[in-house]
Amino acid sequence: MPSSDTMRDVADSATFERLQKDVGAVKKDLAALADQITETISHLSGAARRQARQGYKQAHANMDAAVSDATERGGALLDAAHDAASSLEETLEDVVTQRPLATVGLALGLGFLIGMAWRR
């Protein structure tokens, strides 16, 4: 009959081997988990990069549209101002042609008022 020390050594040896296998399995699981985390972070950074690029392109397109719109509005305002100036010029020509004496009197009166204001 084997002694109790021999039985304990055999049991300790078997327990040690089981623990080594378990530790090896845990190490493999941890390595696989680390690989999955690395892969997930890589995937997320790629997605973030794509979203940033898409956001930049969208902002650039919005800015181009705003500049184009402002240019069109500026052109329309310039055309409207030109039309108003032309209309005012035509109106003044009509008034001078129809009432030349009143126009000269008005010009003299305005000149006199400006001169008086200038002296003060």
Short mmCIF file of N, CA and C in Angstrom, two decimals, residues 12 17 24 26 28 32 35 42 47 52 57-62 69-70 74 76 78-79 81 86 102-103 112 120:
data_model
loop_
_atom_site.label_atom_id
_atom_site.label_comp_id
_atom_site.label_asym_id
_atom_site.label_seq_id
_atom_site.Cartn_x
_atom_site.Cartn_y
_atom_site.Cartn_z
N ASP A 12 -0.90 16.20 -5.53
CA ASP A 12 -0.35 17.54 -5.74
C ASP A 12 0.15 17.70 -7.16
N GLU A 17 -0.63 20.07 -12.45
CA GLU A 17 -0.78 19.96 -13.91
C GLU A 17 -2.10 20.59 -14.36
N GLY A 24 -2.73 28.19 -18.62
CA GLY A 24 -2.47 28.27 -20.06
C GLY A 24 -3.72 28.66 -20.83
N VAL A 26 -6.29 30.34 -19.62
CA VAL A 26 -6.60 31.74 -19.30
C VAL A 26 -5.69 32.66 -20.11
N LYS A 28 -4.38 32.07 -23.04
CA LYS A 28 -4.86 32.06 -24.42
C LYS A 28 -6.10 32.94 -24.56
N ALA A 32 -6.50 36.27 -26.83
CA ALA A 32 -7.57 36.42 -27.82
C ALA A 32 -8.38 37.68 -27.54
N ASP A 35 -6.43 40.67 -28.66
CA ASP A 35 -6.52 40.80 -30.12
C ASP A 35 -7.86 41.38 -30.54
N SER A 42 -9.04 49.49 -33.69
CA SER A 42 -8.63 49.82 -35.07
C SER A 42 -9.84 50.12 -35.94
N ALA A 47 -13.46 54.13 -38.53
CA ALA A 47 -14.80 54.71 -38.68
C ALA A 47 -14.80 56.18 -38.30
N ALA A 52 -14.95 61.86 -39.84
CA ALA A 52 -14.32 63.18 -39.84
C ALA A 52 -14.12 63.67 -41.27
N LYS A 57 -15.88 67.20 -45.70
CA LYS A 57 -16.40 67.37 -47.06
C LYS A 57 -17.75 68.08 -47.04
N GLN A 58 -18.61 67.72 -46.08
CA GLN A 58 -19.93 68.34 -45.97
C GLN A 58 -19.79 69.82 -45.62
N ALA A 59 -18.90 70.13 -44.68
CA ALA A 59 -18.69 71.53 -44.29
C ALA A 59 -18.13 72.33 -45.47
N HIS A 60 -17.24 71.72 -46.22
CA HIS A 60 -16.66 72.40 -47.39
C HIS A 60 -17.74 72.66 -48.44
N ALA A 61 -18.60 71.68 -48.66
CA ALA A 61 -19.69 71.86 -49.63
C ALA A 61 -20.66 72.94 -49.15
N ASN A 62 -20.97 72.95 -47.85
CA ASN A 62 -21.87 73.98 -47.30
C ASN A 62 -21.25 75.36 -47.46
N ASP A 69 -24.10 81.48 -52.93
CA ASP A 69 -25.36 82.19 -52.65
C ASP A 69 -25.09 83.67 -52.37
N ALA A 70 -24.05 83.94 -51.57
CA ALA A 70 -23.71 85.33 -51.25
C ALA A 70 -23.28 86.08 -52.52
N GLY A 74 -25.15 89.28 -53.90
CA GLY A 74 -24.38 90.51 -54.11
C GLY A 74 -24.55 91.03 -55.53
N ALA A 76 -27.13 90.45 -57.46
CA ALA A 76 -28.50 90.95 -57.59
C ALA A 76 -28.64 92.33 -56.96
N LEU A 78 -26.24 94.53 -56.59
CA LEU A 78 -25.51 95.46 -57.45
C LEU A 78 -26.36 95.84 -58.66
N ASP A 79 -27.02 94.85 -59.24
CA ASP A 79 -27.90 95.13 -60.38
C ASP A 79 -29.05 96.05 -59.96
N ALA A 81 -29.06 98.19 -57.46
CA ALA A 81 -28.52 99.52 -57.21
C ALA A 81 -28.25 100.25 -58.53
N SER A 86 -29.85 104.38 -62.36
CA SER A 86 -30.26 104.74 -63.72
C SER A 86 -31.65 105.38 -63.70
N ALA A 102 -36.90 126.03 -62.18
CA ALA A 102 -37.08 125.52 -60.82
C ALA A 102 -35.85 124.73 -60.39
N THR A 103 -35.25 124.00 -61.33
CA THR A 103 -34.05 123.22 -61.03
C THR A 103 -32.88 124.12 -60.69
N PHE A 112 -26.49 127.68 -51.40
CA PHE A 112 -26.48 128.70 -50.36
C PHE A 112 -26.52 128.06 -48.97
N ARG A 120 -19.95 127.88 -40.52
CA ARG A 120 -20.09 127.72 -39.07
C ARG A 120 -19.13 126.76 -38.59
#
